[in-house]
Amino acid sequence: MRYSGLASLLLLLLAGCATPPAENKMSVARETEAGQEKVTSPPCPSVSNRPLRRTRAIDDHIVRVSPDGLMVDPEQAGRPLDQTQAQQGFQHMLCEATRLAEHHGGDRPRLLVYVHGGLNSYQHSDQKVHDGLAWRIMNDLQDWHYPIFISWKSDALSTWGEHILRLREGKKAGAVVGAASAPFILVADIATTLGRFPATVYYQLSNEKDRAASRGVLMPSRALSGSWKTANHNFCGENACANPGTLRYQGEQSGLTANLSRYKTSFLNSTGRGSAQIATVPLRYTVGSLWHSAVSASAWDVMKRRTQTQFFPASDFDGRWQPRDLKPVPGGHLFTMLLAHARSRPGAQPDLTLVGHSMGTLVINRALERFRDQWAATDLIDNLVYMAAAASIEDSLNALAPILADAPRPGETPVNFYNLTLNRVAEVSEMHYGGIIPTGSLLVSIDQHHERPEHALRRTFGSEVNVLSSIQIVDQALRHSRGDLVFKAFDRQVGAPPSSHGDFGDIPFWRQETWRLSQQP
């Protein structure tokens, strides 16, 4: 009884993490066609009358999305916003963006919408504003933008808790049904963990082998996995890739350009990391592998769901969450408002750059597909930037191809696309918690442990190996693209980010020089 009571307490705590109490009363938030509502833009105060504030507030830059997919107050994350409240917040951001353009002498606002990836809390996004990132982007004399951060709850505890206690057959269950069925789901997770354990160990060994073979340590390069060999062959032919940093790939059917990155390290760094990995082998191949086999995989599934609920909230499918006094909007309503604003100002709409990191690219893919006709009608997007994309190659190509092929109107520019990746060796050798968790970035975990793709095109789009081994197919799929088409892999250098999956948020991701390949290899 003592242990059952403790287990019940743990489940109740997880329930609180999975669904905050205020989110139990949510209404239907179905979206109409983008751009149909009327947009009124009140006059904004001039910079000369009220200078831009260096200290930025949360509501200046944050669009908050609840786990159920609804747009909520950024200061009170449990309170959903209705269409009027969402529009007021959006108009405030537009005014600030207009004043920023005036400050820099620009003729129109330049907006940058950034969507973060998985394993992030609301506090992570807020910290970007509090730490001054928003101001640094605004005050960049070379590439200034007005940043808008889409903040969605994707931390491991709340996602796994929702899996255990609330989600059943793709829908949100009531608290009683969820708690009553939780033991069955938990037992299934334990059984799945044990069943997947041998495969988890095998993939971990495969990572160790590719890392050693890529560096020529202990085994020859011919021991590399087939996708690594194909990637090298696409660049180097039958020759060994002796000096990869000098190589460029030029698409035969599109304007695609890509590079093969270099891995650089010091003896001290390599020795230290190698020693840590050897010392943690017992834990990595037992406790760490068991964690990867099911718990993190279940959390990943819920994170994927939350990228979808931003456009089709849980309340669209179950009227139990619908109060009588509020009709909220989904998180994806931001794109509806952007498109409506562009339609109200033909020829004078803002410049727009969409940046997605990791799972943020799943959100952008869905936005591109959801509003495909409206994007074409407005020519609103200028740049699409994917950083370490967790979205699959197949889904990304399906979402991107129509947008990149759209013919711009006179005076408008075509859409540019930039796909940024880590060095392939850094990808498989990334360490977590001192080496206790299986090595490899989140993308490696997705491909090997969470998704188990049945086809190469369903592997992640943000991996250098995945992209380069499929480069000819990517080239063919994007053959009608009209703007820049750049696939850039960063060299791995000690002390120079990005050297791990999470580093992309620490580089100047808003600058064009970050997206482009250098002129001289």
Short mmCIF file of C-alpha atoms in Angstrom, two decimals:
data_model
loop_
_atom_site.label_atom_id
_atom_site.label_comp_id
_atom_site.label_asym_id
_atom_site.label_seq_id
_atom_site.Cartn_x
_atom_site.Cartn_y
_atom_site.Cartn_z
CA MET A 1 0.00 0.00 0.00
CA ARG A 2 2.86 2.30 0.82
CA TYR A 3 4.27 1.93 -2.71
CA SER A 4 0.89 2.15 -4.42
CA GLY A 5 0.24 5.42 -2.61
CA LEU A 6 3.61 6.74 -3.75
CA ALA A 7 2.85 5.66 -7.32
CA SER A 8 -0.52 7.41 -7.18
CA LEU A 9 1.14 10.60 -5.98
CA LEU A 10 3.66 10.41 -8.82
CA LEU A 11 0.88 9.95 -11.37
CA LEU A 12 -1.01 12.94 -9.97
CA LEU A 13 2.13 15.07 -10.22
CA LEU A 14 2.63 13.99 -13.81
CA ALA A 15 -0.98 14.82 -14.55
CA GLY A 16 -0.35 18.32 -13.32
CA CYS A 17 2.69 18.60 -15.58
CA ALA A 18 0.87 17.13 -18.55
CA THR A 19 -2.15 19.45 -18.55
CA PRO A 20 -2.32 22.61 -16.45
CA PRO A 21 -5.73 23.05 -14.80
CA ALA A 22 -6.64 26.09 -16.86
CA GLU A 23 -6.21 24.07 -20.04
CA ASN A 24 -9.01 21.68 -19.08
CA LYS A 25 -11.56 24.23 -20.28
CA MET A 26 -10.78 24.97 -23.89
CA SER A 27 -13.08 25.68 -26.76
CA VAL A 28 -13.27 24.82 -30.40
CA ALA A 29 -10.70 26.85 -32.33
CA ARG A 30 -11.27 25.90 -35.94
CA GLU A 31 -9.47 28.14 -38.40
CA THR A 32 -11.18 29.73 -41.38
CA GLU A 33 -9.30 30.45 -44.60
CA ALA A 34 -6.35 32.73 -43.96
CA GLY A 35 -6.78 36.37 -44.80
CA GLN A 36 -10.59 36.46 -44.72
CA GLU A 37 -10.95 38.57 -41.57
CA LYS A 38 -10.70 42.33 -41.74
CA VAL A 39 -7.42 43.80 -40.57
CA THR A 40 -7.30 47.26 -39.10
CA SER A 41 -3.94 48.80 -38.36
CA PRO A 42 -4.09 51.67 -35.86
CA PRO A 43 -1.38 54.29 -36.24
CA CYS A 44 1.85 53.46 -34.44
CA PRO A 45 3.79 56.05 -32.45
CA SER A 46 6.94 57.24 -34.18
CA VAL A 47 10.39 56.41 -32.90
CA SER A 48 11.01 60.15 -32.55
CA ASN A 49 8.04 60.38 -30.17
CA ARG A 50 8.86 57.22 -28.20
CA PRO A 51 12.29 55.59 -28.66
CA LEU A 52 12.62 51.82 -28.89
CA ARG A 53 13.15 50.15 -25.53
CA ARG A 54 16.40 48.26 -25.15
CA THR A 55 14.86 46.13 -22.38
CA ARG A 56 12.26 44.02 -24.14
CA ALA A 57 9.09 42.59 -22.60
CA ILE A 58 7.78 39.05 -23.13
CA ASP A 59 4.64 40.24 -24.93
CA ASP A 60 6.80 42.23 -27.37
CA HIS A 61 8.13 39.05 -28.96
CA ILE A 62 6.51 35.85 -27.63
CA VAL A 63 3.56 34.00 -29.16
CA ARG A 64 2.71 31.37 -26.55
CA VAL A 65 1.04 28.07 -27.50
CA SER A 66 -0.49 25.67 -24.97
CA PRO A 67 0.03 21.87 -25.08
CA ASP A 68 -3.50 21.66 -26.51
CA GLY A 69 -2.45 23.95 -29.37
CA LEU A 70 -4.20 27.17 -28.35
CA MET A 71 -2.71 30.65 -28.36
CA VAL A 72 -2.45 31.75 -24.74
CA ASP A 73 -1.46 34.89 -22.89
CA PRO A 74 2.37 35.01 -22.78
CA GLU A 75 2.25 36.37 -19.23
CA GLN A 76 -0.49 33.97 -18.05
CA ALA A 77 0.14 30.82 -20.07
CA GLY A 78 -3.04 29.09 -18.86
CA ARG A 79 -5.40 31.77 -20.25
CA PRO A 80 -6.40 31.23 -23.91
CA LEU A 81 -6.76 34.28 -26.14
CA ASP A 82 -9.73 34.92 -28.39
CA GLN A 83 -9.40 36.39 -31.87
CA THR A 84 -9.66 39.99 -30.67
CA GLN A 85 -7.00 39.54 -27.99
CA ALA A 86 -4.70 37.72 -30.42
CA GLN A 87 -5.14 40.52 -32.97
CA GLN A 88 -4.31 43.16 -30.36
CA GLY A 89 -1.08 41.38 -29.45
CA PHE A 90 -0.19 41.01 -33.12
CA GLN A 91 -0.85 44.70 -33.81
CA HIS A 92 1.44 45.62 -30.92
CA MET A 93 4.24 43.56 -32.49
CA LEU A 94 3.59 45.11 -35.91
CA CYS A 95 3.80 48.58 -34.43
CA GLU A 96 7.11 47.74 -32.79
CA ALA A 97 8.37 46.24 -36.07
CA THR A 98 7.29 49.36 -37.98
CA ARG A 99 9.06 51.60 -35.51
CA LEU A 100 12.18 49.42 -35.80
CA ALA A 101 12.16 49.86 -39.58
CA GLU A 102 11.90 53.62 -39.07
CA HIS A 103 14.80 53.45 -36.61
CA HIS A 104 17.00 51.74 -39.24
CA GLY A 105 15.74 53.84 -42.14
CA GLY A 106 14.02 50.87 -43.81
CA ASP A 107 11.00 51.23 -46.07
CA ARG A 108 9.11 48.28 -44.53
CA PRO A 109 9.25 46.05 -41.46
CA ARG A 110 11.47 42.97 -41.54
CA LEU A 111 9.96 40.16 -39.48
CA LEU A 112 11.76 37.01 -38.35
CA VAL A 113 9.56 34.23 -36.96
CA TYR A 114 11.61 31.69 -34.99
CA VAL A 115 10.21 28.31 -33.94
CA HIS A 116 12.27 26.39 -31.37
CA GLY A 117 12.57 22.61 -31.18
CA GLY A 118 11.80 19.90 -28.67
CA LEU A 119 12.90 19.60 -25.04
CA ASN A 120 12.15 23.27 -24.34
CA SER A 121 9.97 24.87 -21.68
CA TYR A 122 8.24 28.24 -21.80
CA GLN A 123 11.07 29.58 -19.65
CA HIS A 124 13.63 28.75 -22.35
CA SER A 125 11.87 31.04 -24.82
CA ASP A 126 11.34 33.78 -22.25
CA GLN A 127 15.03 33.66 -21.40
CA LYS A 128 15.93 34.56 -25.00
CA VAL A 129 14.10 37.83 -24.51
CA HIS A 130 15.39 38.45 -20.98
CA ASP A 131 18.99 37.72 -22.04
CA GLY A 132 18.80 40.37 -24.72
CA LEU A 133 18.69 38.15 -27.83
CA ALA A 134 15.67 40.01 -29.20
CA TRP A 135 17.46 43.34 -28.85
CA ARG A 136 20.65 42.00 -30.46
CA ILE A 137 18.64 40.90 -33.49
CA MET A 138 16.81 44.23 -33.64
CA ASN A 139 20.01 46.25 -33.26
CA ASP A 140 22.12 44.29 -35.76
CA LEU A 141 23.19 46.95 -38.25
CA GLN A 142 23.97 44.34 -40.89
CA ASP A 143 20.84 42.14 -40.74
CA TRP A 144 18.26 43.66 -38.40
CA HIS A 145 14.88 42.01 -37.98
CA TYR A 146 11.99 42.22 -35.58
CA PRO A 147 11.94 38.73 -33.98
CA ILE A 148 8.78 36.84 -33.02
CA PHE A 149 9.36 33.62 -31.06
CA ILE A 150 6.73 30.89 -31.17
CA SER A 151 6.94 29.34 -27.71
CA TRP A 152 5.42 25.87 -27.32
CA LYS A 153 5.79 23.51 -24.38
CA SER A 154 7.99 20.59 -25.41
CA ASP A 155 9.87 19.58 -22.26
CA ALA A 156 10.34 15.88 -21.54
CA LEU A 157 8.39 15.69 -18.28
CA SER A 158 5.14 17.26 -19.50
CA THR A 159 5.18 15.34 -22.79
CA TRP A 160 5.80 11.95 -21.19
CA GLY A 161 3.28 12.76 -18.46
CA GLU A 162 0.66 13.56 -21.08
CA HIS A 163 1.42 10.28 -22.83
CA ILE A 164 0.90 8.32 -19.61
CA LEU A 165 -2.15 10.16 -18.27
CA ARG A 166 -4.08 11.97 -20.99
CA LEU A 167 -3.57 10.76 -24.55
CA ARG A 168 -5.57 7.80 -25.81
CA GLU A 169 -5.87 6.96 -29.51
CA GLY A 170 -4.70 10.42 -30.52
CA LYS A 171 -7.24 12.26 -28.39
CA LYS A 172 -7.15 13.89 -24.98
CA ALA A 173 -8.98 11.72 -22.45
CA GLY A 174 -10.73 12.93 -19.32
CA ALA A 175 -8.84 12.91 -16.05
CA VAL A 176 -10.66 9.86 -14.66
CA VAL A 177 -10.24 7.71 -17.76
CA GLY A 178 -6.64 8.84 -18.13
CA ALA A 179 -5.70 8.00 -14.56
CA ALA A 180 -7.56 4.65 -14.64
CA SER A 181 -5.81 3.56 -17.82
CA ALA A 182 -2.37 4.93 -16.87
CA PRO A 183 -1.14 1.65 -15.29
CA PHE A 184 -1.84 -0.21 -18.54
CA ILE A 185 0.10 2.39 -20.56
CA LEU A 186 2.96 2.37 -18.06
CA VAL A 187 3.26 -1.44 -18.16
CA ALA A 188 3.23 -1.30 -21.97
CA ASP A 189 6.05 1.26 -21.86
CA ILE A 190 8.10 -1.00 -19.59
CA ALA A 191 7.55 -3.98 -21.88
CA THR A 192 8.42 -1.89 -24.93
CA THR A 193 11.58 -0.68 -23.21
CA LEU A 194 12.79 -4.22 -22.64
CA GLY A 195 11.78 -5.34 -26.12
CA ARG A 196 13.63 -2.52 -27.87
CA PHE A 197 16.72 -2.82 -25.72
CA PRO A 198 18.71 -5.13 -28.08
CA ALA A 199 18.08 -2.82 -31.07
CA THR A 200 19.09 0.22 -29.00
CA VAL A 201 22.38 -1.46 -28.12
CA TYR A 202 22.96 -2.41 -31.77
CA TYR A 203 22.45 1.17 -32.99
CA GLN A 204 24.74 2.47 -30.27
CA LEU A 205 27.47 0.09 -31.46
CA SER A 206 26.85 1.26 -35.03
CA ASN A 207 27.40 4.87 -33.93
CA GLU A 208 30.65 3.98 -32.22
CA LYS A 209 31.80 2.15 -35.35
CA ASP A 210 30.98 5.03 -37.73
CA ARG A 211 32.68 7.52 -35.46
CA ALA A 212 35.87 5.45 -35.34
CA ALA A 213 35.85 4.64 -39.06
CA SER A 214 35.23 8.27 -40.08
CA ARG A 215 38.34 9.33 -38.19
CA GLY A 216 40.40 6.35 -39.30
CA VAL A 217 40.77 5.25 -35.68
CA LEU A 218 41.04 1.51 -35.03
CA MET A 219 39.23 0.61 -38.25
CA PRO A 220 39.41 1.60 -41.95
CA SER A 221 36.94 3.91 -43.71
CA ARG A 222 35.46 0.97 -45.62
CA ALA A 223 33.76 0.00 -42.34
CA LEU A 224 31.49 3.06 -42.59
CA SER A 225 27.75 2.55 -42.94
CA GLY A 226 26.32 2.56 -46.46
CA SER A 227 24.73 6.02 -46.20
CA TRP A 228 28.09 7.51 -45.18
CA LYS A 229 29.79 5.89 -48.16
CA THR A 230 27.07 7.16 -50.51
CA ALA A 231 27.38 10.69 -49.15
CA ASN A 232 31.13 10.65 -49.70
CA HIS A 233 30.74 9.12 -53.15
CA ASN A 234 28.33 11.87 -54.25
CA PHE A 235 31.06 14.41 -53.54
CA CYS A 236 34.28 12.58 -54.21
CA GLY A 237 33.40 9.85 -56.70
CA GLU A 238 35.76 6.93 -56.42
CA ASN A 239 38.42 9.05 -54.75
CA ALA A 240 38.82 9.37 -51.02
CA CYS A 241 37.54 12.63 -49.54
CA ALA A 242 40.99 13.71 -48.44
CA ASN A 243 40.19 17.44 -48.15
CA PRO A 244 36.42 17.79 -47.74
CA GLY A 245 36.43 21.49 -46.92
CA THR A 246 37.39 22.36 -50.52
CA LEU A 247 34.47 20.47 -52.07
CA ARG A 248 31.15 21.80 -53.40
CA TYR A 249 28.19 19.98 -54.91
CA GLN A 250 26.29 21.71 -57.70
CA GLY A 251 22.83 20.41 -58.55
CA GLU A 252 22.25 19.22 -62.09
CA GLN A 253 18.52 20.01 -62.15
CA SER A 254 18.25 22.93 -59.71
CA GLY A 255 20.47 25.71 -58.45
CA LEU A 256 21.26 23.64 -55.35
CA THR A 257 24.69 24.04 -53.79
CA ALA A 258 26.07 21.99 -50.90
CA ASN A 259 29.34 21.41 -49.12
CA LEU A 260 31.08 18.57 -47.31
CA SER A 261 32.19 19.74 -43.87
CA ARG A 262 35.40 19.03 -41.95
CA TYR A 263 35.88 17.67 -38.45
CA LYS A 264 38.65 19.36 -36.48
CA THR A 265 39.62 18.64 -32.90
CA SER A 266 42.60 18.81 -30.57
CA PHE A 267 44.42 15.87 -29.05
CA LEU A 268 43.42 16.99 -25.56
CA ASN A 269 39.75 17.31 -26.48
CA SER A 270 39.67 14.00 -28.31
CA THR A 271 41.41 12.20 -25.46
CA GLY A 272 39.10 13.68 -22.85
CA ARG A 273 35.92 12.79 -24.73
CA GLY A 274 37.20 9.33 -25.56
CA SER A 275 38.07 8.65 -21.92
CA ALA A 276 34.64 9.81 -20.77
CA GLN A 277 32.92 7.55 -23.28
CA ILE A 278 34.98 4.53 -22.23
CA ALA A 279 34.35 5.21 -18.52
CA THR A 280 30.58 5.46 -19.00
CA VAL A 281 30.14 2.36 -21.17
CA PRO A 282 28.47 0.30 -18.39
CA LEU A 283 25.84 2.97 -17.72
CA ARG A 284 25.36 3.95 -21.36
CA TYR A 285 24.64 0.40 -22.49
CA THR A 286 22.26 -0.32 -19.61
CA VAL A 287 20.39 2.51 -17.90
CA GLY A 288 20.94 5.01 -20.73
CA SER A 289 19.87 2.59 -23.44
CA LEU A 290 16.77 1.55 -21.48
CA TRP A 291 15.75 5.20 -21.16
CA HIS A 292 16.18 5.72 -24.90
CA SER A 293 14.19 2.61 -25.77
CA ALA A 294 10.78 3.85 -24.63
CA VAL A 295 10.50 6.85 -22.30
CA SER A 296 12.19 9.33 -24.63
CA ALA A 297 10.45 7.74 -27.64
CA SER A 298 7.03 8.26 -26.02
CA ALA A 299 7.90 11.88 -25.20
CA TRP A 300 8.96 12.37 -28.84
CA ASP A 301 5.55 11.17 -30.06
CA VAL A 302 3.77 13.72 -27.88
CA MET A 303 6.13 16.48 -29.04
CA LYS A 304 5.17 15.63 -32.62
CA ARG A 305 1.52 15.84 -31.65
CA ARG A 306 2.05 19.33 -30.24
CA THR A 307 3.44 20.55 -33.55
CA GLN A 308 0.14 19.41 -35.10
CA THR A 309 -2.22 20.78 -32.43
CA GLN A 310 -0.91 24.29 -33.19
CA PHE A 311 -3.03 24.12 -36.33
CA PHE A 312 -5.72 21.62 -35.29
CA PRO A 313 -6.16 21.94 -31.49
CA ALA A 314 -7.45 19.17 -29.26
CA SER A 315 -10.67 21.13 -28.71
CA ASP A 316 -11.50 20.80 -32.43
CA PHE A 317 -12.21 17.12 -31.81
CA ASP A 318 -13.86 17.08 -28.38
CA GLY A 319 -16.46 19.55 -27.20
CA ARG A 320 -15.90 18.72 -23.54
CA TRP A 321 -13.26 21.42 -23.35
CA GLN A 322 -15.49 24.18 -24.76
CA PRO A 323 -16.57 26.94 -22.34
CA ARG A 324 -19.46 29.23 -23.18
CA ASP A 325 -17.72 32.56 -22.78
CA LEU A 326 -14.64 32.18 -24.99
CA LYS A 327 -13.77 31.15 -28.53
CA PRO A 328 -9.98 30.88 -28.61
CA VAL A 329 -7.67 30.56 -31.59
CA PRO A 330 -4.94 28.01 -32.35
CA GLY A 331 -1.27 28.87 -32.08
CA GLY A 332 -1.00 28.74 -35.87
CA HIS A 333 -3.31 31.77 -35.99
CA LEU A 334 -0.13 33.85 -36.06
CA PHE A 335 0.32 32.80 -39.69
CA THR A 336 -3.32 33.65 -40.41
CA MET A 337 -2.76 37.17 -39.08
CA LEU A 338 0.51 37.59 -40.98
CA LEU A 339 -1.17 36.58 -44.24
CA ALA A 340 -4.22 38.76 -43.58
CA HIS A 341 -1.95 41.75 -42.93
CA ALA A 342 -0.04 41.08 -46.17
CA ARG A 343 -3.29 40.87 -48.15
CA SER A 344 -4.36 44.23 -46.73
CA ARG A 345 -1.13 45.86 -47.91
CA PRO A 346 -0.40 44.54 -51.43
CA GLY A 347 3.06 45.57 -52.56
CA ALA A 348 3.94 46.94 -49.12
CA GLN A 349 3.81 43.86 -46.91
CA PRO A 350 6.67 43.15 -44.49
CA ASP A 351 9.72 41.11 -45.43
CA LEU A 352 9.40 37.73 -43.72
CA THR A 353 12.01 35.16 -42.73
CA LEU A 354 10.90 31.87 -41.15
CA VAL A 355 13.53 30.08 -39.06
CA GLY A 356 12.94 26.63 -37.58
CA HIS A 357 15.31 24.75 -35.30
CA SER A 358 14.98 20.98 -34.92
CA MET A 359 11.27 20.18 -34.34
CA GLY A 360 10.44 23.78 -35.18
CA THR A 361 10.80 22.71 -38.80
CA LEU A 362 7.79 20.39 -38.34
CA VAL A 363 5.76 23.46 -37.35
CA ILE A 364 6.96 25.42 -40.38
CA ASN A 365 6.29 22.50 -42.73
CA ARG A 366 2.70 22.36 -41.47
CA ALA A 367 2.31 26.13 -41.85
CA LEU A 368 3.57 25.96 -45.43
CA GLU A 369 1.14 23.17 -46.29
CA ARG A 370 -1.81 24.57 -44.34
CA PHE A 371 -1.69 27.98 -46.04
CA ARG A 372 -0.07 27.02 -49.34
CA ASP A 373 -2.43 29.05 -51.56
CA GLN A 374 -2.21 32.11 -49.32
CA TRP A 375 1.60 32.10 -49.35
CA ALA A 376 1.48 32.04 -53.16
CA ALA A 377 -1.09 34.85 -53.30
CA THR A 378 0.88 37.20 -51.04
CA ASP A 379 4.55 36.48 -51.92
CA LEU A 380 5.15 37.14 -48.23
CA ILE A 381 8.06 34.78 -47.52
CA ASP A 382 11.56 35.94 -48.41
CA ASN A 383 13.72 33.32 -46.65
CA LEU A 384 13.20 29.88 -45.16
CA VAL A 385 15.96 28.70 -42.82
CA TYR A 386 16.00 25.16 -41.41
CA MET A 387 18.56 24.42 -38.71
CA ALA A 388 19.22 20.79 -37.74
CA ALA A 389 15.77 19.90 -39.08
CA ALA A 390 14.00 17.08 -37.23
CA ALA A 391 11.36 16.94 -39.98
CA SER A 392 11.80 14.09 -42.45
CA ILE A 393 13.26 14.60 -45.92
CA GLU A 394 10.00 13.45 -47.51
CA ASP A 395 7.73 15.78 -45.51
CA SER A 396 10.06 18.72 -45.99
CA LEU A 397 10.31 18.31 -49.75
CA ASN A 398 6.52 18.02 -50.04
CA ALA A 399 6.05 21.23 -48.04
CA LEU A 400 8.89 23.21 -49.63
CA ALA A 401 8.66 22.38 -53.33
CA PRO A 402 5.47 24.39 -54.14
CA ILE A 403 6.62 27.39 -52.08
CA LEU A 404 10.10 27.52 -53.62
CA ALA A 405 8.73 27.08 -57.16
CA ASP A 406 6.23 29.92 -56.93
CA ALA A 407 6.84 32.68 -59.49
CA PRO A 408 7.18 36.05 -57.72
CA ARG A 409 5.27 39.10 -58.87
CA PRO A 410 7.09 42.08 -60.42
CA GLY A 411 9.15 43.79 -57.76
CA GLU A 412 9.12 40.74 -55.49
CA THR A 413 11.96 38.29 -54.97
CA PRO A 414 11.77 34.48 -55.05
CA VAL A 415 11.85 32.48 -51.84
CA ASN A 416 15.33 31.45 -50.71
CA PHE A 417 15.91 28.22 -48.78
CA TYR A 418 18.84 27.40 -46.50
CA ASN A 419 19.30 24.02 -44.79
CA LEU A 420 21.94 24.12 -42.03
CA THR A 421 23.42 20.96 -40.52
CA LEU A 422 26.11 19.80 -38.13
CA ASN A 423 29.23 18.01 -39.26
CA ARG A 424 28.38 14.31 -39.67
CA VAL A 425 31.02 13.09 -37.18
CA ALA A 426 29.92 15.65 -34.57
CA GLU A 427 26.35 14.40 -35.11
CA VAL A 428 27.07 10.80 -34.08
CA SER A 429 29.59 11.61 -31.35
CA GLU A 430 27.52 14.16 -29.42
CA MET A 431 27.55 13.33 -25.71
CA HIS A 432 24.80 13.86 -23.14
CA TYR A 433 25.05 13.90 -19.34
CA GLY A 434 28.73 13.02 -19.46
CA GLY A 435 28.22 10.04 -21.77
CA ILE A 436 25.51 8.21 -19.79
CA ILE A 437 22.88 8.60 -22.54
CA PRO A 438 23.60 6.91 -25.92
CA THR A 439 25.83 9.12 -28.05
CA GLY A 440 24.44 11.01 -30.99
CA SER A 441 22.37 14.15 -31.44
CA LEU A 442 18.59 14.30 -31.21
CA LEU A 443 18.45 13.61 -34.97
CA VAL A 444 20.41 10.40 -34.51
CA SER A 445 18.00 9.39 -31.75
CA ILE A 446 15.01 10.12 -33.99
CA ASP A 447 16.35 8.09 -36.90
CA GLN A 448 17.53 5.15 -34.80
CA HIS A 449 15.32 4.97 -31.73
CA HIS A 450 12.16 7.09 -32.01
CA GLU A 451 10.94 6.85 -35.61
CA ARG A 452 12.69 3.77 -37.02
CA PRO A 453 12.07 4.99 -40.60
CA GLU A 454 11.24 2.33 -43.16
CA HIS A 455 12.64 4.40 -46.04
CA ALA A 456 15.68 6.66 -46.44
CA LEU A 457 13.48 9.66 -47.32
CA ARG A 458 11.83 9.39 -43.93
CA ARG A 459 15.07 10.08 -42.13
CA THR A 460 15.67 13.56 -40.71
CA PHE A 461 16.31 16.46 -43.07
CA GLY A 462 18.85 18.10 -40.76
CA SER A 463 21.53 15.42 -40.91
CA GLU A 464 24.52 15.97 -43.23
CA VAL A 465 24.73 12.25 -44.02
CA ASN A 466 21.00 11.98 -44.72
CA VAL A 467 20.98 14.99 -47.02
CA LEU A 468 24.15 14.19 -48.95
CA SER A 469 23.29 10.52 -49.44
CA SER A 470 19.93 11.68 -50.92
CA ILE A 471 21.24 14.81 -52.64
CA GLN A 472 20.31 13.76 -56.15
CA ILE A 473 16.72 13.09 -55.11
CA VAL A 474 16.57 16.43 -53.28
CA ASP A 475 17.98 18.13 -56.39
CA GLN A 476 15.28 16.58 -58.55
CA ALA A 477 12.43 17.35 -56.13
CA LEU A 478 13.40 21.03 -55.90
CA ARG A 479 14.26 21.45 -59.58
CA HIS A 480 11.69 24.23 -60.06
CA SER A 481 13.05 26.39 -57.22
CA ARG A 482 13.69 30.00 -58.22
CA GLY A 483 15.69 31.44 -55.32
CA ASP A 484 18.86 30.46 -53.48
CA LEU A 485 18.99 26.78 -52.54
CA VAL A 486 21.83 26.16 -50.08
CA PHE A 487 22.67 23.09 -47.99
CA LYS A 488 25.37 24.11 -45.57
CA ALA A 489 27.16 21.77 -43.15
CA PHE A 490 29.24 23.53 -40.51
CA ASP A 491 32.82 22.44 -39.87
CA ARG A 492 33.29 21.02 -36.40
CA GLN A 493 35.93 23.10 -34.62
CA VAL A 494 36.70 23.22 -30.91
CA GLY A 495 35.18 26.33 -29.37
CA ALA A 496 33.34 27.35 -32.55
CA PRO A 497 29.59 26.63 -32.53
CA PRO A 498 27.64 24.84 -33.73
CA SER A 499 29.32 21.64 -32.59
CA SER A 500 26.18 20.10 -31.07
CA HIS A 501 22.48 20.02 -31.88
CA GLY A 502 21.52 22.66 -29.34
CA ASP A 503 24.19 25.14 -30.47
CA PHE A 504 22.18 26.49 -33.41
CA GLY A 505 20.29 28.82 -31.10
CA ASP A 506 23.64 30.28 -30.00
CA ILE A 507 24.86 31.33 -33.42
CA PRO A 508 23.68 34.49 -35.26
CA PHE A 509 20.93 32.54 -37.04
CA TRP A 510 19.31 35.77 -38.31
CA ARG A 511 22.30 36.79 -40.46
CA GLN A 512 22.59 35.92 -44.13
CA GLU A 513 26.30 35.26 -43.78
CA THR A 514 25.42 32.41 -41.40
CA TRP A 515 23.16 30.78 -44.01
CA ARG A 516 25.42 31.09 -47.03
CA LEU A 517 28.43 29.09 -48.11
CA SER A 518 31.67 31.03 -48.17
CA GLN A 519 32.87 32.15 -51.59
CA GLN A 520 36.22 30.43 -51.18
CA PRO A 521 36.17 26.87 -49.75
#
